[in-house]
Coordinates of C-alpha atoms in Angstrom, one line a residue:
Chain A
M171 CA 55.0 -2.6 -16.4
A172 CA 51.9 -3.1 -14.4
S173 CA 48.6 -2.2 -15.8
V174 CA 45.0 -2.3 -14.9
R175 CA 42.1 -3.2 -17.1
I176 CA 38.5 -4.2 -16.8
A177 CA 37.9 -8.0 -16.3
S178 CA 35.5 -9.4 -18.8
P179 CA 33.8 -13.0 -19.2
R180 CA 37.0 -14.8 -20.4
D181 CA 38.9 -13.7 -17.1
V182 CA 36.8 -15.5 -14.9
P183 CA 39.1 -18.6 -14.2
Y184 CA 41.7 -16.2 -13.0
I185 CA 39.0 -14.3 -10.9
A186 CA 37.4 -17.4 -9.4
S187 CA 41.2 -18.6 -8.2
M188 CA 42.0 -15.4 -7.0
I189 CA 38.9 -15.2 -4.9
A190 CA 39.4 -18.6 -3.6
Q191 CA 42.9 -17.4 -2.6
L192 CA 41.3 -14.6 -0.8
A193 CA 39.1 -16.5 0.9
K194 CA 42.0 -18.9 2.4
F195 CA 43.9 -15.7 3.2
E196 CA 40.9 -14.3 5.3
R197 CA 40.7 -17.7 7.1
L198 CA 37.2 -18.3 5.3
A199 CA 38.1 -20.7 2.8
D200 CA 34.8 -22.9 4.0
A201 CA 32.5 -19.9 3.3
C202 CA 33.6 -19.5 -0.5
I203 CA 31.5 -21.6 -2.5
G204 CA 31.0 -19.8 -5.8
T205 CA 31.3 -21.7 -9.1
E206 CA 33.0 -20.3 -12.6
E207 CA 29.6 -20.8 -14.0
Q208 CA 28.0 -18.1 -11.2
Y209 CA 30.6 -15.6 -11.5
R210 CA 30.4 -15.5 -15.1
S211 CA 26.4 -14.8 -14.9
T212 CA 26.8 -12.1 -11.8
L213 CA 29.7 -10.3 -12.8
F214 CA 29.4 -8.7 -16.1
N215 CA 26.0 -7.3 -16.2
A216 CA 26.9 -3.5 -15.7
P217 CA 28.8 -0.9 -17.4
A218 CA 32.2 -0.4 -15.6
F219 CA 31.8 1.8 -12.5
Q220 CA 27.8 2.1 -12.8
G221 CA 27.6 -1.5 -11.2
L222 CA 29.4 -4.4 -9.8
T223 CA 33.1 -4.0 -11.6
V224 CA 35.9 -6.0 -11.7
L225 CA 39.5 -4.4 -12.4
L226 CA 42.5 -6.8 -13.1
L227 CA 46.2 -6.2 -12.3
E228 CA 48.7 -7.1 -14.8
I229 CA 52.2 -7.5 -15.0
S230 CA 54.3 -7.2 -18.5
R231 CA 58.0 -7.8 -19.0
S232 CA 58.2 -7.9 -22.9
S233 CA 58.4 -4.9 -24.9
A234 CA 55.8 -6.6 -27.1
S235 CA 53.2 -7.0 -24.4
N236 CA 54.2 -3.6 -22.7
A237 CA 52.0 -1.9 -25.3
A238 CA 49.1 -1.0 -23.1
A239 CA 45.7 -3.0 -23.7
G240 CA 43.0 -0.8 -25.4
D241 CA 40.9 -1.0 -22.1
C242 CA 44.1 0.0 -19.8
L243 CA 42.7 2.2 -17.3
A244 CA 46.3 2.8 -15.5
S245 CA 49.9 1.6 -16.3
Q246 CA 53.0 2.5 -14.1
E247 CA 56.4 1.2 -14.2
V248 CA 57.2 -0.8 -11.2
E249 CA 60.3 -2.6 -9.9
I250 CA 59.3 -6.1 -10.1
G251 CA 62.4 -9.0 -10.0
A252 CA 62.4 -11.4 -13.1
E253 CA 63.3 -14.1 -10.3
I254 CA 60.3 -13.8 -8.0
A255 CA 58.8 -17.7 -7.6
D256 CA 55.3 -17.5 -9.3
P257 CA 54.3 -21.4 -9.1
D258 CA 51.1 -20.4 -10.8
K259 CA 52.5 -18.2 -13.4
D260 CA 51.6 -20.4 -16.4
F261 CA 48.0 -20.8 -15.4
F262 CA 47.8 -16.7 -14.9
T263 CA 49.6 -15.6 -18.0
S264 CA 46.7 -14.6 -20.5
D265 CA 47.0 -14.7 -24.5
S266 CA 48.5 -11.1 -24.1
G267 CA 51.5 -12.7 -22.5
R268 CA 51.0 -10.5 -19.6
I269 CA 50.5 -11.8 -15.7
V270 CA 47.4 -11.5 -13.8
A271 CA 48.8 -10.7 -10.5
G272 CA 45.8 -9.2 -8.7
F273 CA 42.2 -7.8 -8.8
V274 CA 39.7 -5.5 -7.3
L275 CA 35.9 -6.0 -7.3
F276 CA 33.4 -2.9 -6.2
F277 CA 29.9 -2.0 -6.9
P278 CA 27.9 1.2 -6.5
N279 CA 26.8 2.3 -2.7
Y280 CA 25.4 5.3 -1.1
S281 CA 26.1 7.7 1.7
T282 CA 22.5 9.3 3.0
F283 CA 24.5 11.8 5.2
L284 CA 26.5 13.2 2.0
A285 CA 23.3 12.5 -0.1
K286 CA 25.9 10.8 -2.8
P287 CA 26.7 7.7 -4.3
G288 CA 30.2 6.1 -3.4
L289 CA 31.9 3.0 -4.5
Y290 CA 32.3 0.1 -2.1
I291 CA 35.0 -2.4 -2.5
E292 CA 34.2 -5.8 -1.7
D293 CA 37.4 -7.6 -2.4
L294 CA 40.9 -6.3 -3.2
F295 CA 43.6 -8.8 -3.6
V296 CA 47.3 -9.5 -5.0
R297 CA 48.8 -13.1 -5.2
E298 CA 51.0 -13.8 -2.8
P299 CA 54.3 -13.6 -4.9
Y300 CA 53.7 -10.3 -6.0
R301 CA 52.8 -8.5 -2.4
R302 CA 54.5 -5.9 -0.4
Q303 CA 55.4 -4.1 -4.0
G304 CA 52.8 -1.4 -4.5
L305 CA 50.6 -3.4 -6.6
G306 CA 47.5 -3.2 -4.0
R307 CA 48.1 0.5 -4.3
I308 CA 47.7 0.9 -7.6
L309 CA 44.3 -0.9 -7.7
L310 CA 43.2 0.7 -4.8
R311 CA 44.4 4.4 -6.6
T312 CA 42.7 3.7 -10.0
V313 CA 39.3 3.2 -8.0
A314 CA 39.9 6.3 -6.1
K315 CA 40.7 8.5 -9.2
E316 CA 37.4 7.0 -10.6
A317 CA 35.3 8.1 -7.6
A318 CA 37.1 11.5 -7.5
N319 CA 36.5 12.3 -11.0
R320 CA 33.0 11.3 -11.0
G321 CA 32.1 13.7 -8.1
L322 CA 31.4 10.5 -5.7
G323 CA 31.4 10.8 -2.0
R324 CA 33.5 8.2 -0.4
V325 CA 35.2 4.8 -1.5
E326 CA 34.8 2.2 1.2
W327 CA 35.9 -1.0 2.1
C328 CA 36.4 -3.7 5.2
V329 CA 39.5 -4.8 7.0
L330 CA 39.8 -7.6 9.3
D331 CA 40.9 -6.3 12.8
W332 CA 44.1 -8.5 12.9
N333 CA 45.4 -7.7 9.4
E334 CA 48.0 -5.2 10.5
N335 CA 49.8 -4.9 7.0
A336 CA 46.7 -3.8 5.6
I337 CA 45.5 -1.4 8.3
K338 CA 48.6 0.2 8.2
F339 CA 48.7 0.6 4.5
Y340 CA 45.0 2.2 4.6
Q341 CA 45.9 4.6 7.7
E342 CA 48.9 5.9 5.7
M343 CA 47.0 6.6 2.5
G344 CA 44.8 8.6 4.8
A345 CA 41.7 6.5 4.8
L346 CA 40.0 6.2 8.1
V347 CA 39.5 3.0 10.2
L348 CA 36.1 3.4 11.8
P349 CA 36.4 1.4 15.4
E350 CA 32.7 1.7 16.2
W351 CA 30.7 0.0 13.4
R352 CA 30.1 -3.8 13.5
I353 CA 28.7 -5.7 10.2
C354 CA 25.5 -7.7 10.5
R355 CA 24.6 -10.1 8.3
L356 CA 21.3 -12.3 7.7
T357 CA 22.2 -15.0 5.3
G358 CA 21.3 -19.0 4.5
D359 CA 18.2 -20.3 6.8
A360 CA 18.2 -17.3 9.0
L361 CA 17.3 -15.2 5.9
K362 CA 14.9 -17.5 4.7
A363 CA 13.0 -17.9 7.9
Y364 CA 13.0 -14.5 9.0
G365 CA 11.6 -13.2 5.5
T366 CA 8.9 -16.0 6.0
Chain B
M29 CA -5.8 -0.8 17.0
A30 CA -3.7 0.7 14.5
M31 CA -2.3 -0.7 10.8
A32 CA 1.3 -0.8 9.8
S33 CA 2.0 -0.6 6.1
V34 CA 5.1 -0.4 3.9
R35 CA 5.2 1.0 0.6
I36 CA 7.9 2.4 -1.7
A37 CA 8.8 6.0 -1.4
S38 CA 8.5 8.3 -4.0
P39 CA 10.0 12.1 -4.7
R40 CA 7.2 13.7 -2.9
D41 CA 8.6 11.7 0.3
V42 CA 11.6 13.7 0.1
P43 CA 10.5 16.1 3.0
Y44 CA 10.1 13.1 5.4
I45 CA 13.1 11.3 4.0
A46 CA 15.5 14.2 4.8
S47 CA 13.9 14.7 7.9
M48 CA 14.3 11.3 9.6
I49 CA 17.9 11.2 8.1
A50 CA 19.0 14.0 10.1
Q51 CA 17.2 12.3 13.1
L52 CA 19.0 9.2 12.6
A53 CA 22.4 11.2 12.2
K54 CA 21.4 13.1 15.6
F55 CA 20.7 9.8 17.4
E56 CA 24.0 8.1 16.0
R57 CA 25.8 11.0 17.4
L58 CA 27.3 12.4 13.9
A59 CA 24.7 15.1 13.1
D60 CA 27.9 17.3 12.2
A61 CA 28.4 14.9 9.3
C62 CA 24.9 15.0 8.1
I63 CA 25.0 17.5 5.0
G64 CA 22.6 16.2 2.1
T65 CA 20.0 18.7 0.9
E66 CA 16.4 17.8 -0.4
E67 CA 17.5 18.5 -3.6
Q68 CA 20.3 15.9 -3.6
Y69 CA 18.1 13.5 -2.1
R70 CA 15.4 14.1 -4.9
S71 CA 18.1 13.7 -7.7
T72 CA 19.9 10.6 -6.5
L73 CA 17.1 8.5 -4.5
F74 CA 14.7 7.5 -7.0
N75 CA 17.1 6.5 -10.4
A76 CA 16.3 2.9 -10.4
P77 CA 13.4 0.1 -10.1
A78 CA 12.6 -0.8 -6.5
F79 CA 15.1 -3.3 -5.4
Q80 CA 17.2 -3.3 -8.4
G81 CA 19.2 -0.4 -7.2
L82 CA 18.9 2.4 -4.4
T83 CA 15.7 1.8 -2.7
V84 CA 13.5 3.6 0.1
L85 CA 10.8 2.1 1.9
L86 CA 8.5 4.0 4.2
L87 CA 6.6 2.8 7.4
E88 CA 3.4 4.3 7.6
I89 CA 0.7 4.4 10.5
S90 CA -3.0 4.5 10.1
R91 CA -5.8 4.5 12.4
S92 CA -9.2 5.6 10.3
S93 CA -11.0 2.7 8.3
A94 CA -10.8 5.5 5.3
S95 CA -6.7 5.6 5.3
N96 CA -6.4 1.9 6.1
A97 CA -7.4 1.0 2.8
A98 CA -4.0 -0.3 1.7
A99 CA -2.1 1.8 -0.7
G100 CA -1.5 0.5 -4.2
D101 CA 1.9 0.3 -3.7
C102 CA 1.6 -1.4 -0.4
L103 CA 4.2 -4.1 0.1
A104 CA 3.3 -5.3 3.7
S105 CA 0.8 -4.5 6.2
Q106 CA 0.2 -5.4 10.1
E107 CA -1.9 -4.3 12.6
V108 CA -0.1 -2.9 15.4
E109 CA -1.0 -1.9 19.1
I110 CA 0.0 1.7 19.0
G111 CA -2.0 3.7 21.6
A112 CA -3.8 7.0 20.1
E113 CA -2.2 8.4 23.3
I114 CA 1.4 8.7 21.6
A115 CA 3.0 12.1 21.9
D116 CA 4.4 12.7 18.7
P117 CA 5.0 16.4 18.3
D118 CA 5.9 16.0 14.3
K119 CA 2.6 14.6 13.7
D120 CA 1.1 17.1 11.8
F121 CA 4.4 17.2 9.6
F122 CA 4.8 13.5 9.2
T123 CA 1.0 13.3 7.9
S124 CA 0.7 12.7 4.4
D125 CA -2.2 13.7 2.1
S126 CA -3.6 9.7 2.6
G127 CA -3.8 10.5 6.2
R128 CA -1.3 8.1 7.2
I129 CA 1.4 9.1 9.6
V130 CA 5.1 8.4 8.1
A131 CA 6.9 6.4 11.3
G132 CA 9.9 5.3 9.5
F133 CA 12.1 4.1 6.7
V134 CA 14.5 1.7 5.3
L135 CA 16.9 2.8 2.5
F136 CA 19.0 -0.2 0.8
F137 CA 20.7 -0.8 -2.3
P138 CA 22.2 -4.1 -4.1
N139 CA 25.8 -5.5 -3.1
Y140 CA 27.5 -8.6 -3.6
S141 CA 28.9 -11.4 -2.4
T142 CA 32.1 -12.8 -3.9
F143 CA 32.2 -15.9 -1.5
L144 CA 28.4 -16.9 -2.5
A145 CA 28.7 -15.5 -6.2
K146 CA 25.3 -14.0 -5.4
P147 CA 24.0 -10.4 -5.2
G148 CA 22.5 -9.5 -2.1
L149 CA 21.0 -6.3 -0.3
Y150 CA 23.0 -3.8 1.8
I151 CA 20.8 -1.5 4.4
E152 CA 22.4 1.9 4.6
D153 CA 19.7 3.3 6.8
L154 CA 17.0 1.8 9.1
F155 CA 14.9 4.4 11.3
V156 CA 11.6 4.6 13.5
R157 CA 10.9 7.8 14.9
E158 CA 11.2 8.6 18.3
P159 CA 7.6 8.4 19.6
Y160 CA 6.8 4.7 17.7
R161 CA 10.1 2.6 18.5
R162 CA 10.1 -0.3 21.2
Q163 CA 7.0 -1.4 19.5
G164 CA 8.0 -3.7 16.7
L165 CA 8.2 -1.3 13.6
G166 CA 11.7 -1.8 12.7
R167 CA 11.2 -5.4 12.5
I168 CA 8.5 -4.8 10.1
L169 CA 10.8 -2.8 7.9
L170 CA 13.4 -5.4 8.2
R171 CA 11.4 -8.2 7.3
T172 CA 10.0 -6.4 4.2
V173 CA 13.6 -6.5 3.2
A174 CA 14.4 -9.9 4.1
K175 CA 11.0 -11.2 2.4
E176 CA 12.1 -9.4 -0.9
A177 CA 15.6 -10.9 -0.7
A178 CA 14.8 -14.2 0.0
N179 CA 11.9 -14.2 -2.8
R180 CA 14.7 -13.1 -5.0
G181 CA 17.1 -15.7 -4.3
L182 CA 19.9 -13.3 -2.7
G183 CA 22.5 -14.6 -0.9
R184 CA 22.6 -12.1 2.3
V185 CA 20.9 -8.8 3.6
E186 CA 23.8 -6.7 5.7
W187 CA 23.8 -3.7 7.3
C188 CA 26.0 -2.3 10.1
V189 CA 25.5 -1.6 13.9
L190 CA 27.4 0.9 16.5
D191 CA 28.6 -1.2 19.1
W192 CA 27.1 0.7 21.8
N193 CA 24.0 0.4 20.3
E194 CA 22.6 -2.6 22.6
N195 CA 19.2 -2.6 21.9
A196 CA 19.9 -2.9 18.1
I197 CA 22.8 -5.6 19.0
K198 CA 20.2 -7.7 20.8
F199 CA 17.1 -7.2 18.3
Y200 CA 19.4 -8.2 15.5
Q201 CA 21.0 -11.2 17.2
E202 CA 17.7 -12.6 18.1
M203 CA 16.3 -12.2 14.6
G204 CA 19.2 -14.7 13.4
A205 CA 21.6 -12.4 12.2
L206 CA 25.5 -12.5 12.6
V207 CA 27.1 -9.5 14.4
L208 CA 30.6 -10.0 12.8
P209 CA 33.2 -9.4 15.6
E210 CA 36.7 -9.0 13.3
W211 CA 35.7 -6.4 10.3
R212 CA 36.3 -3.1 10.4
I213 CA 34.8 -0.4 7.9
C214 CA 37.3 1.6 6.3
R215 CA 36.6 5.0 4.5
L216 CA 38.3 7.3 2.0
T217 CA 36.4 10.6 1.8
G218 CA 36.8 14.1 1.2
D219 CA 40.1 15.5 0.9
A220 CA 42.0 12.1 1.3
L221 CA 39.8 11.1 -1.5
K222 CA 40.4 13.6 -3.8
A223 CA 44.2 13.4 -3.0
Y224 CA 44.8 9.5 -3.1
G225 CA 43.0 9.3 -6.7
T226 CA 45.4 12.3 -8.1

């Protein structure tokens, strides 16, 4: 059973580890410098969906841990072989007995063209042993469902132009991959200098 | 000589904001995509304190010494060389009660970088009305946002640019911004959003 719940400060070790793994996947490991303390102090300052929100995807096998957590947003039976090689399984098994397999982190954004708020997904990640089995789709669908139910205008995110698996997945779900827009970023010394 | 000043917008400014958003959409060749109404802007743009949520700043030009007195909510002001002979057909519409002419705006909201573990600001719109372009006014708006971000210890200020907007790309690179070549924006909206979330 795959289930999605809202993360809490107790989940910071899992989140920090997965963020580092995501950075490595994106070939940006050197850029990832956040600490657990920083995540604890920045990720949990708003009610879910009204500000920055982190959702975790967990896998459970036993009937005991299959009882959905009180804060379960979505659950779905999935075909995941018990023989999956997951070297980090112990680390990612929480007190509930469920295995944390992925996460999604997003925050409200706004479209002036629609005059409506939306949601921007900053990170979507499934741990390597659990990929290509529809788990990313469950996370994304949970976010899209909340957005649709709340009358929001859009759900947006970014993809690296060489991530062919992801691009294909996103196009098949009906998302537009916009070819003309480029992200601009002012940070570090350039930010300090320009703002002076 | 004229004075350019930046202030936080209020609901009274919605007619200016709505008009400028429509002009921005036309510039971006996306006029058909722009369907917001003044009522929608009034109900969605002013629900959070400035810089803590969605924020709109206006840039105004004033010439007379009377209106040069900075508004109480002025965030930045700078003398600029703007000729009095500028042809601005919409000048009357964009002249507010204060006598200042609304010449541009910037709209942004908080975002977050998991790599830095810090909040930042994302600029959704940056716009200067056509008669007032190429005179450094966009720079004043952008600098105001960057200064707030730097003062608040935020990690980044981010925005997007269309790959054919050479003037803007050059301006952004010269100010020290990175223009990231590998990332593409993905968007789930309309019927696809409703369908996927069901």
